[in-house]
PDB file of C-alpha atoms in Angstrom:
ATOM      1  CA  UNK A  66     162.051-184.217 230.600  1.00 54.00           C
ATOM      2  CA  UNK A  67     160.434-181.001 231.553  1.00 57.00           C
ATOM      3  CA  UNK A  68     156.950-179.815 230.758  1.00 56.00           C
ATOM      4  CA  UNK A  69     158.006-177.569 227.879  1.00 56.00           C
ATOM      5  CA  UNK A  70     159.648-180.426 225.994  1.00 53.00           C
ATOM      6  CA  UNK A  71     156.617-182.659 226.453  1.00 54.00           C
ATOM      7  CA  UNK A  72     154.326-179.897 225.186  1.00 53.00           C
ATOM      8  CA  UNK A  73     156.616-179.214 222.194  1.00 53.00           C
ATOM      9  CA  UNK A  74     156.781-182.912 221.211  1.00 55.00           C
ATOM     10  CA  UNK A  75     152.995-183.230 221.600  1.00 55.00           C
ATOM     11  CA  UNK A  76     152.355-180.241 219.335  1.00 54.00           C
ATOM     12  CA  UNK A  77     154.883-181.546 216.783  1.00 54.00           C
ATOM     13  CA  UNK A  78     153.223-184.978 216.671  1.00 52.00           C
ATOM     14  CA  UNK A  79     149.785-183.386 216.353  1.00 53.00           C
ATOM     15  CA  UNK A  80     150.924-181.185 213.419  1.00 55.00           C
ATOM     16  CA  UNK A  81     152.541-184.172 211.681  1.00 57.00           C
ATOM     17  CA  UNK A  82     149.407-186.314 212.020  1.00 51.00           C
ATOM     18  CA  UNK A  83     147.211-183.440 210.779  1.00 60.00           C
ATOM     19  CA  UNK A  84     149.428-182.831 207.739  1.00 55.00           C
ATOM     20  CA  UNK A  85     149.521-186.548 206.910  1.00 49.00           C
ATOM     21  CA  UNK A  86     145.716-186.747 207.181  1.00 54.00           C
ATOM     22  CA  UNK A  87     145.319-183.848 204.757  1.00 59.00           C
ATOM     23  CA  UNK A  88     147.706-185.488 202.284  1.00 54.00           C
ATOM     24  CA  UNK A  89     145.774-188.754 202.392  1.00 47.00           C
ATOM     25  CA  UNK A  90     142.483-186.925 202.011  1.00 52.00           C
ATOM     26  CA  UNK A  91     143.795-184.926 199.024  1.00 52.00           C
ATOM     27  CA  UNK A  92     145.247-187.991 197.310  1.00 50.00           C
ATOM     28  CA  UNK A  93     141.979-189.901 197.660  1.00 48.00           C
ATOM     29  CA  UNK A  94     139.947-187.088 196.161  1.00 46.00           C
ATOM     30  CA  UNK A  95     138.682-188.110 192.714  1.00 50.00           C
ATOM     31  CA  UNK A  96     137.699-185.363 190.335  1.00 46.00           C
ATOM     32  CA  UNK A  97     135.063-186.615 187.924  1.00 52.00           C
ATOM     33  CA  UNK A  98     134.460-184.677 184.738  1.00 51.00           C
ATOM     34  CA  UNK A  99     131.106-185.345 183.200  1.00 54.00           C
ATOM     35  CA  UNK A 100     130.823-185.170 179.426  1.00 57.00           C
ATOM     36  CA  UNK A 101     128.065-183.091 178.033  1.00 61.00           C
ATOM     37  CA  UNK A 102     125.531-185.524 176.641  1.00 67.00           C
ATOM     38  CA  UNK A 103     123.483-184.757 173.551  1.00 68.00           C
ATOM     39  CA  UNK A 104     119.747-185.057 174.058  1.00 67.00           C
ATOM     40  CA  UNK A 105     118.275-188.370 173.013  1.00 77.00           C
ATOM     41  CA  UNK A 106     116.756-188.671 169.556  1.00 81.00           C
ATOM     42  CA  UNK A 107     113.025-188.190 169.895  1.00 84.00           C
ATOM     43  CA  UNK A 108     110.406-189.657 167.563  1.00 91.00           C
ATOM     44  CA  UNK A 109     109.115-187.159 165.034  1.00 94.00           C
ATOM     45  CA  UNK A 110     109.400-185.715 161.548  1.00 96.00           C
ATOM     46  CA  UNK A 111     112.957-185.612 160.181  1.00 96.00           C
ATOM     47  CA  UNK A 112     114.254-184.336 156.839  1.00 97.00           C
ATOM     48  CA  UNK A 113     117.473-184.498 154.834  1.00 97.00           C
ATOM     49  CA  UNK A 114     119.181-182.727 151.955  1.00 97.00           C
ATOM     50  CA  UNK A 115     121.249-185.259 150.014  1.00 95.00           C
ATOM     51  CA  UNK A 116     123.722-184.906 147.129  1.00 97.00           C
ATOM     52  CA  UNK A 117     125.084-187.999 145.370  1.00 97.00           C
ATOM     53  CA  UNK A 118     127.559-188.723 142.580  1.00 95.00           C
ATOM     54  CA  UNK A 119     127.168-191.918 140.523  1.00 95.00           C
ATOM     55  CA  UNK A 120     129.593-193.625 138.148  1.00 91.00           C
ATOM     56  CA  UNK A 121     128.094-196.452 136.094  1.00 88.00           C
ATOM     57  CA  UNK A 122     130.405-199.329 135.231  1.00 84.00           C
ATOM     58  CA  UNK A 123     128.603-200.999 132.339  1.00 69.00           C
ATOM     59  CA  UNK A 124     129.989-200.858 128.797  1.00 56.00           C
ATOM     60  CA  UNK A 125     128.184-197.583 128.157  1.00 57.00           C
ATOM     61  CA  UNK A 126     129.355-195.852 131.310  1.00 58.00           C
ATOM     62  CA  UNK A 127     127.951-192.499 132.226  1.00 77.00           C
ATOM     63  CA  UNK A 128     127.919-190.315 135.326  1.00 87.00           C
ATOM     64  CA  UNK A 129     125.055-188.778 137.204  1.00 91.00           C
ATOM     65  CA  UNK A 130     124.380-186.334 140.032  1.00 95.00           C
ATOM     66  CA  UNK A 131     121.453-186.503 142.467  1.00 94.00           C
ATOM     67  CA  UNK A 132     120.086-183.546 144.396  1.00 96.00           C
ATOM     68  CA  UNK A 133     117.462-184.902 146.772  1.00 97.00           C
ATOM     69  CA  UNK A 134     115.085-183.941 149.530  1.00 98.00           C
ATOM     70  CA  UNK A 135     114.047-186.742 151.896  1.00 98.00           C
ATOM     71  CA  UNK A 136     111.303-186.338 154.462  1.00 98.00           C
ATOM     72  CA  UNK A 137     110.046-188.978 156.874  1.00 97.00           C
ATOM     73  CA  UNK A 138     109.572-190.201 160.409  1.00 97.00           C
ATOM     74  CA  UNK A 139     112.275-190.995 162.968  1.00 95.00           C
ATOM     75  CA  UNK A 140     110.793-193.751 165.102  1.00 95.00           C
ATOM     76  CA  UNK A 141     113.645-193.901 167.629  1.00 91.00           C
ATOM     77  CA  UNK A 142     117.436-193.901 167.801  1.00 89.00           C
ATOM     78  CA  UNK A 143     117.640-196.831 165.342  1.00 94.00           C
ATOM     79  CA  UNK A 144     114.891-196.611 162.710  1.00 96.00           C
ATOM     80  CA  UNK A 145     113.949-194.035 160.092  1.00 97.00           C
ATOM     81  CA  UNK A 146     111.622-194.278 157.060  1.00 98.00           C
ATOM     82  CA  UNK A 147     110.485-191.688 154.535  1.00 98.00           C
ATOM     83  CA  UNK A 148     110.078-190.588 150.911  1.00 98.00           C
ATOM     84  CA  UNK A 149     112.594-188.874 148.659  1.00 98.00           C
ATOM     85  CA  UNK A 150     112.402-186.726 145.538  1.00 98.00           C
ATOM     86  CA  UNK A 151     114.502-184.109 143.734  1.00 97.00           C
ATOM     87  CA  UNK A 152     116.510-184.073 140.498  1.00 97.00           C
ATOM     88  CA  UNK A 153     118.702-186.694 138.842  1.00 95.00           C
ATOM     89  CA  UNK A 154     121.048-185.282 136.178  1.00 93.00           C
ATOM     90  CA  UNK A 155     122.912-187.220 133.478  1.00 87.00           C
ATOM     91  CA  UNK A 156     126.067-185.112 133.342  1.00 82.00           C
ATOM     92  CA  UNK A 157     127.986-187.434 130.985  1.00 70.00           C
ATOM     93  CA  UNK A 158     125.751-189.591 128.822  1.00 61.00           C
ATOM     94  CA  UNK A 159     126.729-191.381 125.630  1.00 55.00           C
ATOM     95  CA  UNK A 160     123.304-192.900 125.144  1.00 58.00           C
ATOM     96  CA  UNK A 161     122.378-196.563 125.132  1.00 59.00           C
ATOM     97  CA  UNK A 162     124.252-198.186 122.247  1.00 53.00           C
ATOM     98  CA  UNK A 163     123.076-201.271 120.382  1.00 56.00           C
ATOM     99  CA  UNK A 164     125.998-202.698 118.368  1.00 50.00           C
ATOM    100  CA  UNK A 165     124.106-205.895 117.505  1.00 46.00           C
ATOM    101  CA  UNK A 166     121.925-203.989 115.030  1.00 51.00           C
ATOM    102  CA  UNK A 167     123.942-202.499 112.208  1.00 49.00           C
ATOM    103  CA  UNK A 168     120.838-200.825 110.850  1.00 50.00           C
ATOM    104  CA  UNK A 169     120.570-198.791 114.043  1.00 53.00           C
ATOM    105  CA  UNK A 170     123.654-196.615 113.797  1.00 48.00           C
ATOM    106  CA  UNK A 171     122.909-194.526 116.892  1.00 55.00           C
ATOM    107  CA  UNK A 172     121.957-195.204 120.485  1.00 61.00           C
ATOM    108  CA  UNK A 173     118.797-194.611 122.425  1.00 79.00           C
ATOM    109  CA  UNK A 174     119.215-191.327 124.238  1.00 81.00           C
ATOM    110  CA  UNK A 175     118.551-190.842 127.937  1.00 84.00           C
ATOM    111  CA  UNK A 176     117.066-187.554 129.171  1.00 88.00           C
ATOM    112  CA  UNK A 177     119.412-185.124 130.917  1.00 89.00           C
ATOM    113  CA  UNK A 178     116.937-184.253 133.697  1.00 93.00           C
ATOM    114  CA  UNK A 179     114.939-186.872 135.604  1.00 95.00           C
ATOM    115  CA  UNK A 180     112.725-186.612 138.676  1.00 97.00           C
ATOM    116  CA  UNK A 181     113.309-189.405 141.205  1.00 97.00           C
ATOM    117  CA  UNK A 182     110.634-190.648 143.591  1.00 98.00           C
ATOM    118  CA  UNK A 183     111.459-193.398 146.057  1.00 98.00           C
ATOM    119  CA  UNK A 184     110.883-194.917 149.477  1.00 98.00           C
ATOM    120  CA  UNK A 185     113.865-194.542 151.787  1.00 98.00           C
ATOM    121  CA  UNK A 186     114.806-196.252 155.043  1.00 98.00           C
ATOM    122  CA  UNK A 187     117.759-196.343 157.456  1.00 97.00           C
ATOM    123  CA  UNK A 188     118.853-198.488 160.377  1.00 97.00           C
ATOM    124  CA  UNK A 189     121.382-196.871 162.754  1.00 96.00           C
ATOM    125  CA  UNK A 190     123.838-198.656 165.058  1.00 94.00           C
ATOM    126  CA  UNK A 191     125.455-197.644 168.384  1.00 86.00           C
ATOM    127  CA  UNK A 192     124.412-194.858 170.749  1.00 82.00           C
ATOM    128  CA  UNK A 193     127.412-192.573 170.170  1.00 87.00           C
ATOM    129  CA  UNK A 194     127.919-189.300 168.345  1.00 90.00           C
ATOM    130  CA  UNK A 195     129.195-191.230 165.287  1.00 94.00           C
ATOM    131  CA  UNK A 196     126.596-193.772 164.231  1.00 95.00           C
ATOM    132  CA  UNK A 197     127.213-196.241 161.377  1.00 97.00           C
ATOM    133  CA  UNK A 198     124.100-197.112 159.395  1.00 98.00           C
ATOM    134  CA  UNK A 199     122.721-199.055 156.455  1.00 98.00           C
ATOM    135  CA  UNK A 200     120.169-197.511 154.096  1.00 98.00           C
ATOM    136  CA  UNK A 201     117.953-198.563 151.214  1.00 98.00           C
ATOM    137  CA  UNK A 202     116.093-196.579 148.550  1.00 98.00           C
ATOM    138  CA  UNK A 203     113.609-198.220 146.155  1.00 98.00           C
ATOM    139  CA  UNK A 204     111.631-196.371 143.510  1.00 98.00           C
ATOM    140  CA  UNK A 205     112.225-194.863 140.092  1.00 97.00           C
ATOM    141  CA  UNK A 206     113.254-191.851 138.046  1.00 96.00           C
ATOM    142  CA  UNK A 207     110.581-190.255 135.861  1.00 97.00           C
ATOM    143  CA  UNK A 208     110.873-188.305 132.619  1.00 95.00           C
ATOM    144  CA  UNK A 209     108.978-187.794 129.374  1.00 93.00           C
ATOM    145  CA  UNK A 210     109.226-190.218 126.411  1.00 94.00           C
ATOM    146  CA  UNK A 211     111.695-189.563 123.605  1.00 90.00           C
ATOM    147  CA  UNK A 212     110.928-189.821 119.886  1.00 88.00           C
ATOM    148  CA  UNK A 213     113.392-191.432 117.486  1.00 81.00           C
ATOM    149  CA  UNK A 214     113.769-192.832 114.010  1.00 79.00           C
ATOM    150  CA  UNK A 215     115.534-196.025 112.911  1.00 78.00           C
ATOM    151  CA  UNK A 216     116.827-196.859 109.458  1.00 74.00           C
ATOM    152  CA  UNK A 217     116.648-200.396 108.100  1.00 73.00           C
ATOM    153  CA  UNK A 218     118.239-201.373 104.783  1.00 71.00           C
ATOM    154  CA  UNK A 219     117.426-204.450 102.686  1.00 71.00           C
ATOM    155  CA  UNK A 220     117.017-203.376  99.083  1.00 73.00           C
ATOM    156  CA  UNK A 221     116.346-199.829 100.115  1.00 76.00           C
ATOM    157  CA  UNK A 222     116.370-197.672 103.232  1.00 75.00           C
ATOM    158  CA  UNK A 223     113.315-197.953 105.445  1.00 76.00           C
ATOM    159  CA  UNK A 224     112.794-195.326 108.137  1.00 79.00           C
ATOM    160  CA  UNK A 225     110.857-196.346 111.231  1.00 82.00           C
ATOM    161  CA  UNK A 226     109.647-193.576 113.555  1.00 85.00           C
ATOM    162  CA  UNK A 227     109.051-194.677 117.141  1.00 86.00           C
ATOM    163  CA  UNK A 228     108.755-193.421 120.713  1.00 89.00           C
ATOM    164  CA  UNK A 229     110.167-195.030 123.861  1.00 91.00           C
ATOM    165  CA  UNK A 230     109.734-194.462 127.563  1.00 92.00           C
ATOM    166  CA  UNK A 231     112.616-193.194 129.675  1.00 92.00           C
ATOM    167  CA  UNK A 232     111.278-193.842 133.190  1.00 95.00           C
ATOM    168  CA  UNK A 233     113.693-196.069 135.078  1.00 94.00           C
ATOM    169  CA  UNK A 234     113.548-198.409 138.097  1.00 97.00           C
ATOM    170  CA  UNK A 235     115.899-197.461 140.950  1.00 97.00           C
ATOM    171  CA  UNK A 236     117.495-199.623 143.660  1.00 98.00           C
ATOM    172  CA  UNK A 237     120.099-198.030 145.953  1.00 98.00           C
ATOM    173  CA  UNK A 238     121.463-199.829 149.067  1.00 98.00           C
ATOM    174  CA  UNK A 239     124.089-197.857 151.020  1.00 98.00           C
ATOM    175  CA  UNK A 240     126.388-198.107 154.039  1.00 98.00           C
ATOM    176  CA  UNK A 241     127.684-195.043 155.822  1.00 98.00           C
ATOM    177  CA  UNK A 242     128.317-193.099 159.006  1.00 97.00           C
ATOM    178  CA  UNK A 243     126.258-190.341 160.610  1.00 96.00           C
ATOM    179  CA  UNK A 244     127.954-187.659 162.734  1.00 95.00           C
ATOM    180  CA  UNK A 245     125.724-185.798 165.157  1.00 92.00           C
ATOM    181  CA  UNK A 246     126.757-182.138 165.089  1.00 92.00           C
ATOM    182  CA  UNK A 247     124.239-181.066 167.714  1.00 89.00           C
ATOM    183  CA  UNK A 248     120.799-181.981 168.962  1.00 82.00           C
ATOM    184  CA  UNK A 249     119.127-180.816 165.753  1.00 87.00           C
ATOM    185  CA  UNK A 250     121.569-181.542 162.905  1.00 92.00           C
ATOM    186  CA  UNK A 251     123.565-184.504 161.589  1.00 95.00           C
ATOM    187  CA  UNK A 252     126.125-184.827 158.794  1.00 97.00           C
ATOM    188  CA  UNK A 253     126.328-188.157 156.994  1.00 98.00           C
ATOM    189  CA  UNK A 254     128.514-189.818 154.352  1.00 98.00           C
ATOM    190  CA  UNK A 255     127.709-193.058 152.580  1.00 98.00           C
ATOM    191  CA  UNK A 256     128.824-195.329 149.766  1.00 98.00           C
ATOM    192  CA  UNK A 257     126.339-197.376 147.788  1.00 97.00           C
ATOM    193  CA  UNK A 258     125.410-199.478 144.816  1.00 97.00           C
ATOM    194  CA  UNK A 259     122.970-197.883 142.377  1.00 96.00           C
ATOM    195  CA  UNK A 260     121.028-200.238 140.150  1.00 95.00           C
ATOM    196  CA  UNK A 261     118.871-198.734 137.378  1.00 94.00           C
ATOM    197  CA  UNK A 262     117.047-199.907 134.291  1.00 93.00           C
ATOM    198  CA  UNK A 263     117.425-198.271 130.889  1.00 88.00           C
ATOM    199  CA  UNK A 264     115.716-198.680 127.508  1.00 89.00           C
ATOM    200  CA  UNK A 265     117.435-200.899 124.967  1.00 85.00           C
ATOM    201  CA  UNK A 266     116.583-202.163 121.465  1.00 84.00           C
ATOM    202  CA  UNK A 267     115.607-205.848 121.555  1.00 83.00           C
ATOM    203  CA  UNK A 268     114.447-206.269 117.961  1.00 81.00           C
ATOM    204  CA  UNK A 269     114.422-204.481 114.597  1.00 77.00           C
ATOM    205  CA  UNK A 270     112.781-205.273 111.246  1.00 77.00           C
ATOM    206  CA  UNK A 271     112.000-203.177 108.194  1.00 76.00           C
ATOM    207  CA  UNK A 272     108.546-202.548 109.671  1.00 79.00           C
ATOM    208  CA  UNK A 273     109.024-202.211 113.437  1.00 80.00           C
ATOM    209  CA  UNK A 274     111.391-201.780 116.323  1.00 83.00           C
ATOM    210  CA  UNK A 275     111.125-203.405 119.766  1.00 85.00           C
ATOM    211  CA  UNK A 276     112.244-201.629 122.938  1.00 87.00           C
ATOM    212  CA  UNK A 277     112.987-203.480 126.180  1.00 87.00           C
ATOM    213  CA  UNK A 278     114.741-202.769 129.473  1.00 89.00           C
ATOM    214  CA  UNK A 279     118.329-203.442 130.505  1.00 87.00           C
ATOM    215  CA  UNK A 280     119.675-203.341 134.083  1.00 91.00           C
ATOM    216  CA  UNK A 281     122.894-201.416 134.751  1.00 89.00           C
ATOM    217  CA  UNK A 282     124.855-200.814 137.934  1.00 93.00           C
ATOM    218  CA  UNK A 283     126.898-197.987 139.391  1.00 94.00           C
ATOM    219  CA  UNK A 284     128.847-197.040 142.478  1.00 95.00           C
ATOM    220  CA  UNK A 285     127.647-193.869 144.168  1.00 96.00           C
ATOM    221  CA  UNK A 286     128.786-191.575 146.952  1.00 97.00           C
ATOM    222  CA  UNK A 287     126.369-189.566 149.148  1.00 98.00           C
ATOM    223  CA  UNK A 288     126.818-186.565 151.411  1.00 98.00           C
ATOM    224  CA  UNK A 289     123.917-185.038 153.256  1.00 97.00           C
ATOM    225  CA  UNK A 290     122.543-183.137 156.239  1.00 97.00           C
ATOM    226  CA  UNK A 291     119.707-184.298 158.465  1.00 96.00           C
ATOM    227  CA  UNK A 292     117.743-181.724 160.435  1.00 94.00           C
TER     228      UNK A 292
END
């Protein structure tokens, strides 16, 4: 074997080893793509605009719409507490009927517009962009009293004027999911149970009428933005 052949074989082996080394190096290269992380939730003031639709499922069913503003304090990623207010609208209301009293041939009316005021809290779960949560609102809806007149018949018609309060207790637990759009805004959806009191006739004579409170329930759906 002459010198040229030895040199040629040596160069060929060197090129093969170099190419193989580059292939191994390329195949072992791991490309890591880092996801853009949203900034962590920082403690501070946080506010929400909330719209809810309620369908009551008692015998005197009616529907309502809430338009609410909620402002409060975000303690950390998990806990939030604040106060809410706004407008509660009876959009389909047949009144509170009292079939047990034949002398009262109409129902107690509920006001169309109410002002809610309540304490509101949320507990969030997970550390992801979509965060399930549970919430609770406790308070009441406030409105002016309503005047009415009852008729009672024995040997003649007796008319009894009266006034009754229309402020109502409110209890609203919810479950839902919060989607973090960006560092400063979230969209959330939730489903809840709305429990409320309402005035009801508890007694009627030719001289007086007694008004008490009845508890009714509803299913409600919320959509809102937190910013």
